[in-house]
Coordinates of C-alpha atoms in Angstrom, one line a residue:
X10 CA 166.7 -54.8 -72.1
X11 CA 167.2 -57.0 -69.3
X12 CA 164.3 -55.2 -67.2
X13 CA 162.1 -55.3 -69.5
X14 CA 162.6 -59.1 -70.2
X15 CA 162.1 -59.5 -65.6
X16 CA 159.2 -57.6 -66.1
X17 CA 157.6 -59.8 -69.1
X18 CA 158.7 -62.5 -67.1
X19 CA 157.0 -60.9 -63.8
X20 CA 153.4 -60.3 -65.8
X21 CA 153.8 -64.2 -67.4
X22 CA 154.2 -65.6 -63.8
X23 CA 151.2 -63.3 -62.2
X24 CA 149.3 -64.2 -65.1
X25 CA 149.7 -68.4 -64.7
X26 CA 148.6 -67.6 -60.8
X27 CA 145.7 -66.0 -61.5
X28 CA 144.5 -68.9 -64.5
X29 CA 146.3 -71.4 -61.9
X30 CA 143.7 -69.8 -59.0
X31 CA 140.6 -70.1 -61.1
X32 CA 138.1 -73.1 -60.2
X33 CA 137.5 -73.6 -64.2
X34 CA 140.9 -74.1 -65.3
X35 CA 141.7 -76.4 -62.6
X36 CA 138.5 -78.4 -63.0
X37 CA 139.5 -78.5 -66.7
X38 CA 142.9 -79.5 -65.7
X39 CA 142.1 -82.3 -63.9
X40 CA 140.1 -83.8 -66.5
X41 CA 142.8 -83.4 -69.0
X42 CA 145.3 -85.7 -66.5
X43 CA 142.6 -87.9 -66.3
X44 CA 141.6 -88.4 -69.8
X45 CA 145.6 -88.5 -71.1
X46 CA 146.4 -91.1 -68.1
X47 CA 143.5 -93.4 -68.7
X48 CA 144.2 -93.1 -72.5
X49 CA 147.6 -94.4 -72.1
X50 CA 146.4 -97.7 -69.4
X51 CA 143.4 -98.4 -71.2
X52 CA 142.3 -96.0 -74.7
X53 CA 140.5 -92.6 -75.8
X54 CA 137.1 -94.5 -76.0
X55 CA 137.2 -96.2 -72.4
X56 CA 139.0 -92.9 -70.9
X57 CA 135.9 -90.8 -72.3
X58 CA 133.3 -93.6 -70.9
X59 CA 134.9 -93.6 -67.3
X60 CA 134.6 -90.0 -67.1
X61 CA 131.1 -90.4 -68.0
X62 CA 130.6 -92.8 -65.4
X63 CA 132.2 -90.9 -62.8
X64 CA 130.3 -87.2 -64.1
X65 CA 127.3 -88.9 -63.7
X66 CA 127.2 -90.6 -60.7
X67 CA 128.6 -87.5 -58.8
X68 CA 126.4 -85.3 -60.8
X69 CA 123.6 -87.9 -58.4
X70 CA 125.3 -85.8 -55.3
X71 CA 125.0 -82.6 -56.2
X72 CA 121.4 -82.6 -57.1
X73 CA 120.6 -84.5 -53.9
X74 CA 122.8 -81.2 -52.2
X75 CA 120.7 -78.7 -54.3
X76 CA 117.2 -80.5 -53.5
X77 CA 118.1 -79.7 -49.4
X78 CA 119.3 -76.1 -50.6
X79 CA 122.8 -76.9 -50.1
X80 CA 125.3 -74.8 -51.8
X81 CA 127.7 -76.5 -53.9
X82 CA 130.8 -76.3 -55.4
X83 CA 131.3 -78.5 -58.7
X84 CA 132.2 -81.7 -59.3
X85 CA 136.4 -82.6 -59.1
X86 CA 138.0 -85.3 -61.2
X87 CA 141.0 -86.8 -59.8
X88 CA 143.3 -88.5 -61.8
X89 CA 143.6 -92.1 -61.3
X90 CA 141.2 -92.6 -58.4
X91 CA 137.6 -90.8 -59.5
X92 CA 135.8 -87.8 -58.3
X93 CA 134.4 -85.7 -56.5
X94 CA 131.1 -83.6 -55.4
X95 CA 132.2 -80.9 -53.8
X96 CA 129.6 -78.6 -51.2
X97 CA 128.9 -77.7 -47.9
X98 CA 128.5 -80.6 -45.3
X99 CA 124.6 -82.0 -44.7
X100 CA 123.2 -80.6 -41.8
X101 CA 121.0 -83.9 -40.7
X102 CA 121.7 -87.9 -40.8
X103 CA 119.1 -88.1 -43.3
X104 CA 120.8 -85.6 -45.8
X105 CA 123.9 -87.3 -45.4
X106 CA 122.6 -90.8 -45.7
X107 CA 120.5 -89.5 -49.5
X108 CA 123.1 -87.4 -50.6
X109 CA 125.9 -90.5 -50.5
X110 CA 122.8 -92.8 -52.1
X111 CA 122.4 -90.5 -54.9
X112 CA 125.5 -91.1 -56.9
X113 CA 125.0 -94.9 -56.9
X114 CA 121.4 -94.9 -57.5
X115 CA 122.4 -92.4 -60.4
X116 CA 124.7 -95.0 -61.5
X117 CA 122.6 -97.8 -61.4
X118 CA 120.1 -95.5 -63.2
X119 CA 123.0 -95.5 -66.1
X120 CA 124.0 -98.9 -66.1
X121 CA 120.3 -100.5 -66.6
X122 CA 119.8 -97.7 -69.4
X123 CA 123.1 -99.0 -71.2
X124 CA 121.8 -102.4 -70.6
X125 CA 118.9 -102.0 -72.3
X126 CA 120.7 -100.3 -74.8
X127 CA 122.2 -103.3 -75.0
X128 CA 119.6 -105.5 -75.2
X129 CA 118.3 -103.4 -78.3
X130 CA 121.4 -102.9 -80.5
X131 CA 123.8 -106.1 -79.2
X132 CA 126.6 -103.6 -79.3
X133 CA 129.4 -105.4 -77.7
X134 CA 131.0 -102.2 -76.2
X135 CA 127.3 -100.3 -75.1
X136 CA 127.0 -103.6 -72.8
X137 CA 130.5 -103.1 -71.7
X138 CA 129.7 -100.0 -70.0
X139 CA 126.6 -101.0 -68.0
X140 CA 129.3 -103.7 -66.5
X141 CA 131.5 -101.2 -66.3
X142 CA 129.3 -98.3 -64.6
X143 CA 127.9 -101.2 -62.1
X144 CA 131.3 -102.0 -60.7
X145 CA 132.3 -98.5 -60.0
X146 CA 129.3 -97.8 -58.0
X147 CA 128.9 -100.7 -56.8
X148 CA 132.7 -99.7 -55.5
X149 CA 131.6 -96.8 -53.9
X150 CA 128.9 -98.4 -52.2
X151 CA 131.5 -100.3 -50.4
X152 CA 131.3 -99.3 -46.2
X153 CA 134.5 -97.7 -45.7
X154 CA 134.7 -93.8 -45.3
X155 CA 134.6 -91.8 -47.0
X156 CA 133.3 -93.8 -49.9
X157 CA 129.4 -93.4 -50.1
X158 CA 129.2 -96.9 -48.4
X159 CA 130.8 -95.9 -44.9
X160 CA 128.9 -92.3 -45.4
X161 CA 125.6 -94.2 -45.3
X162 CA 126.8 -96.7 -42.4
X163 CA 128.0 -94.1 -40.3
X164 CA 124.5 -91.8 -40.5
X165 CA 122.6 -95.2 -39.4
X166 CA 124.9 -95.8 -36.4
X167 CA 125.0 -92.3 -35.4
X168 CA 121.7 -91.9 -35.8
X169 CA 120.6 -94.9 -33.8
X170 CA 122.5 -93.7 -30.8
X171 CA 121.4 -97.2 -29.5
X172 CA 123.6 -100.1 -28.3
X173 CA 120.7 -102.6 -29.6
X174 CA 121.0 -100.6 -32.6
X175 CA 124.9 -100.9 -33.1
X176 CA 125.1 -104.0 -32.3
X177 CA 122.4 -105.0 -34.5
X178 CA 124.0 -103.3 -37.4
X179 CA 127.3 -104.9 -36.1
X180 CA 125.6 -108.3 -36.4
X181 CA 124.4 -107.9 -39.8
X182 CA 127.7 -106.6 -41.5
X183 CA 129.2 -109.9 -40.0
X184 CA 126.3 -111.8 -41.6
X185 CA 126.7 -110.1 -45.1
X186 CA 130.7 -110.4 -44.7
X187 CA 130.1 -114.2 -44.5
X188 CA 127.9 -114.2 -47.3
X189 CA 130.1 -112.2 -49.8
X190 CA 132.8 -114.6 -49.2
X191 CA 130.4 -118.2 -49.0
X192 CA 129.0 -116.5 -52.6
X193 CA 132.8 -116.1 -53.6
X194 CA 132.7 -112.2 -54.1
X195 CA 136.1 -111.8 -52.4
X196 CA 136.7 -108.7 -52.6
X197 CA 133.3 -107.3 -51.0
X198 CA 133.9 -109.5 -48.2
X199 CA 137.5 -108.2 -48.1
X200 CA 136.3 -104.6 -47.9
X201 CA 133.2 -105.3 -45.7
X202 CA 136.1 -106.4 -42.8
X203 CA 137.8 -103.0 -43.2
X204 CA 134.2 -101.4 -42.7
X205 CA 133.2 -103.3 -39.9
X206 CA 136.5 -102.4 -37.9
X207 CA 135.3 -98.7 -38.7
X208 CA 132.2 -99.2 -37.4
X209 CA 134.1 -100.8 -34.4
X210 CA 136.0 -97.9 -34.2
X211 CA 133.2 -95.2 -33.4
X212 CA 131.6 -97.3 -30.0
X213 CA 132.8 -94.7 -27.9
X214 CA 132.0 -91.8 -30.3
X215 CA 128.3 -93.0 -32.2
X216 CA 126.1 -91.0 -29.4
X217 CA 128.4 -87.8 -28.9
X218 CA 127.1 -86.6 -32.7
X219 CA 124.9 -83.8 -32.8
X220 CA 123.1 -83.9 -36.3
X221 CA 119.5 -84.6 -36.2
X222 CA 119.0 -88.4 -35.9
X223 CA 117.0 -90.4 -38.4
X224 CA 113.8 -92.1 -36.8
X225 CA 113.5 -95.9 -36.6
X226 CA 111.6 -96.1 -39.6
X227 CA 114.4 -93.8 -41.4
X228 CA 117.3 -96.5 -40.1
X229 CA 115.5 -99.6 -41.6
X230 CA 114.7 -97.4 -44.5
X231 CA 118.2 -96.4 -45.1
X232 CA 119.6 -99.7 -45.0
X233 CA 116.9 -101.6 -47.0
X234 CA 117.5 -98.8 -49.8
X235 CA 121.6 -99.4 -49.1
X236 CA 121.8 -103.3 -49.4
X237 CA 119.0 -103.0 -52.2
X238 CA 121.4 -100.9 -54.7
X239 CA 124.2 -102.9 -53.9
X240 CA 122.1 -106.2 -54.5
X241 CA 121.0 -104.2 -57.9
X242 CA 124.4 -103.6 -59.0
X243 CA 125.9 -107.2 -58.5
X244 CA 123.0 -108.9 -60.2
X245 CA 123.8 -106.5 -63.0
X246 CA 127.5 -107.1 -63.3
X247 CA 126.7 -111.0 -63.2
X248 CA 123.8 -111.0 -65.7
X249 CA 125.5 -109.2 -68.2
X250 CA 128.6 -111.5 -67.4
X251 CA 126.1 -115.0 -67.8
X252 CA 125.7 -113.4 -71.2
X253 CA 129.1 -113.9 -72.1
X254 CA 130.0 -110.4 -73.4
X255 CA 133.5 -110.7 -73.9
X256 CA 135.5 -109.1 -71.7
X257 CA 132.2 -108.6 -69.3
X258 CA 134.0 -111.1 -66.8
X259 CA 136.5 -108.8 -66.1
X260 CA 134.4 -107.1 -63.5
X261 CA 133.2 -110.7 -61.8
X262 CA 136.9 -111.5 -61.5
X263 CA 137.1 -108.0 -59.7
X264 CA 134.5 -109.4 -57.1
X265 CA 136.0 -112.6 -56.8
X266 CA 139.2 -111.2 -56.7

């Protein structure tokens, strides 16, 4: 009796491994922590509505990865700190630099759509989310890796494989640092330090890359389209908090925080 019960016991335990091992359970998994942990901090209807935002904007990186014909892998949700888009590394600057501005752009995409759902029905919680989606991409935008942000930087520094360049880039992070705090977004300004000593951090290392470097044109490109998005995503978050949408502040106070 005993053996059979060990053996029972032995099939239940090779059975979990095997469900444990497979990519669909544990990709459903991780959404179930995430849904049941935001439900508890915030509720069901602004659990679901995160996990939108987050499916969506990485959903932007994988079909920038399939566009180049990279393979890919899924997207990951990670319990209390987002997601992920999962695939095999870009093989130029340039890949690198679209691929990390397609889940914001994506975002953006979602949060003007919202907007104007807004605009149309005055539901309180449809303009919510536009806020909402705005400051989590705007979030990701932010230029530390390996947020999309410091992705971007770091393919327009290593691409430039110029001292002019660097320090040119160096220059204008300063400039933009000032701003953020003169404007009183805080916590831009806060994070924009912690970039800038990244991008400190790789003057001995920024012409030893070997991906293809993106042309001069590509570099001004790259970072008009970067500061462009992020420009997008704050006038969002403070027109739809001029509107006085209550509880749309919550996301300025974030930025001034």
């Amino acid at each position: 009796m005993q053996t059979n019960n060990r053996a029972r016991v032995g099939v239940m335990i090779g059975i979990a491994l095997k469900l444990f091992k497979s990519v669909k359970v544990i990709k459903v998994a991780l959404v179930a922590m995430a849904l049941s942990g935001w439900t508890i901090m915030l509720s069901f209807e602004f659990a679901v509505t995160l996990l939108g935002i987050l499916m969506f904007h990485e959903y932007g990186h994988i079909r920038a990865m399939k566009h180049f014909g990279i393979p890919t892998k899924g997207i990951y949700i990670i319990p209390f700190v987002g997601g992920i888009a999962v695939g095999d590394a870009p093989k130029t600057h340039w890949q690198d630099l679209y691929i990390s501005m397609m889940g914001p752009v994506f975002g953006l995409v979602m949060s003007v759509a919202f907007f104007i759902g807004f605009l149309l029905t005055d539901n309180h919680f449809v303009g919510l989310v536009a806020s909402v989606s705005a400051l989590i991409n705007l979030v990701n935008l932010l230029p530390i890796y390996p947020l999309d942000g410091g992705r971007v930087i770091k393919a327009l520094v290593y691409s430039g494989r110029s001292r002019f360049i660097y320090v040119g880039l160096v220059v204008i992070s300063g400039l933009l640092i000032g701003y953020s705090f003169t404007a009183g977004f805080a916590l831009i300004g806060f994070f924009g330090i912690m970039g800038l000593i990244d991008l400190l951090g790789d003057w001995n290392r920024f012409d030893q890359d070997p991906k293809f470097k993106l042309s001069a044109y590509g570099i001004v490109f790259g970072l008009i389209w970067y500061l462009l998005t992020a420009a997008a995503l704050v006038g969002m978050i403070v027109w739809v908090a001029a509107l006085e949408l209550p509880g749309s502040e919550l996301a300025l106070a974030v930025l001034n925080a």
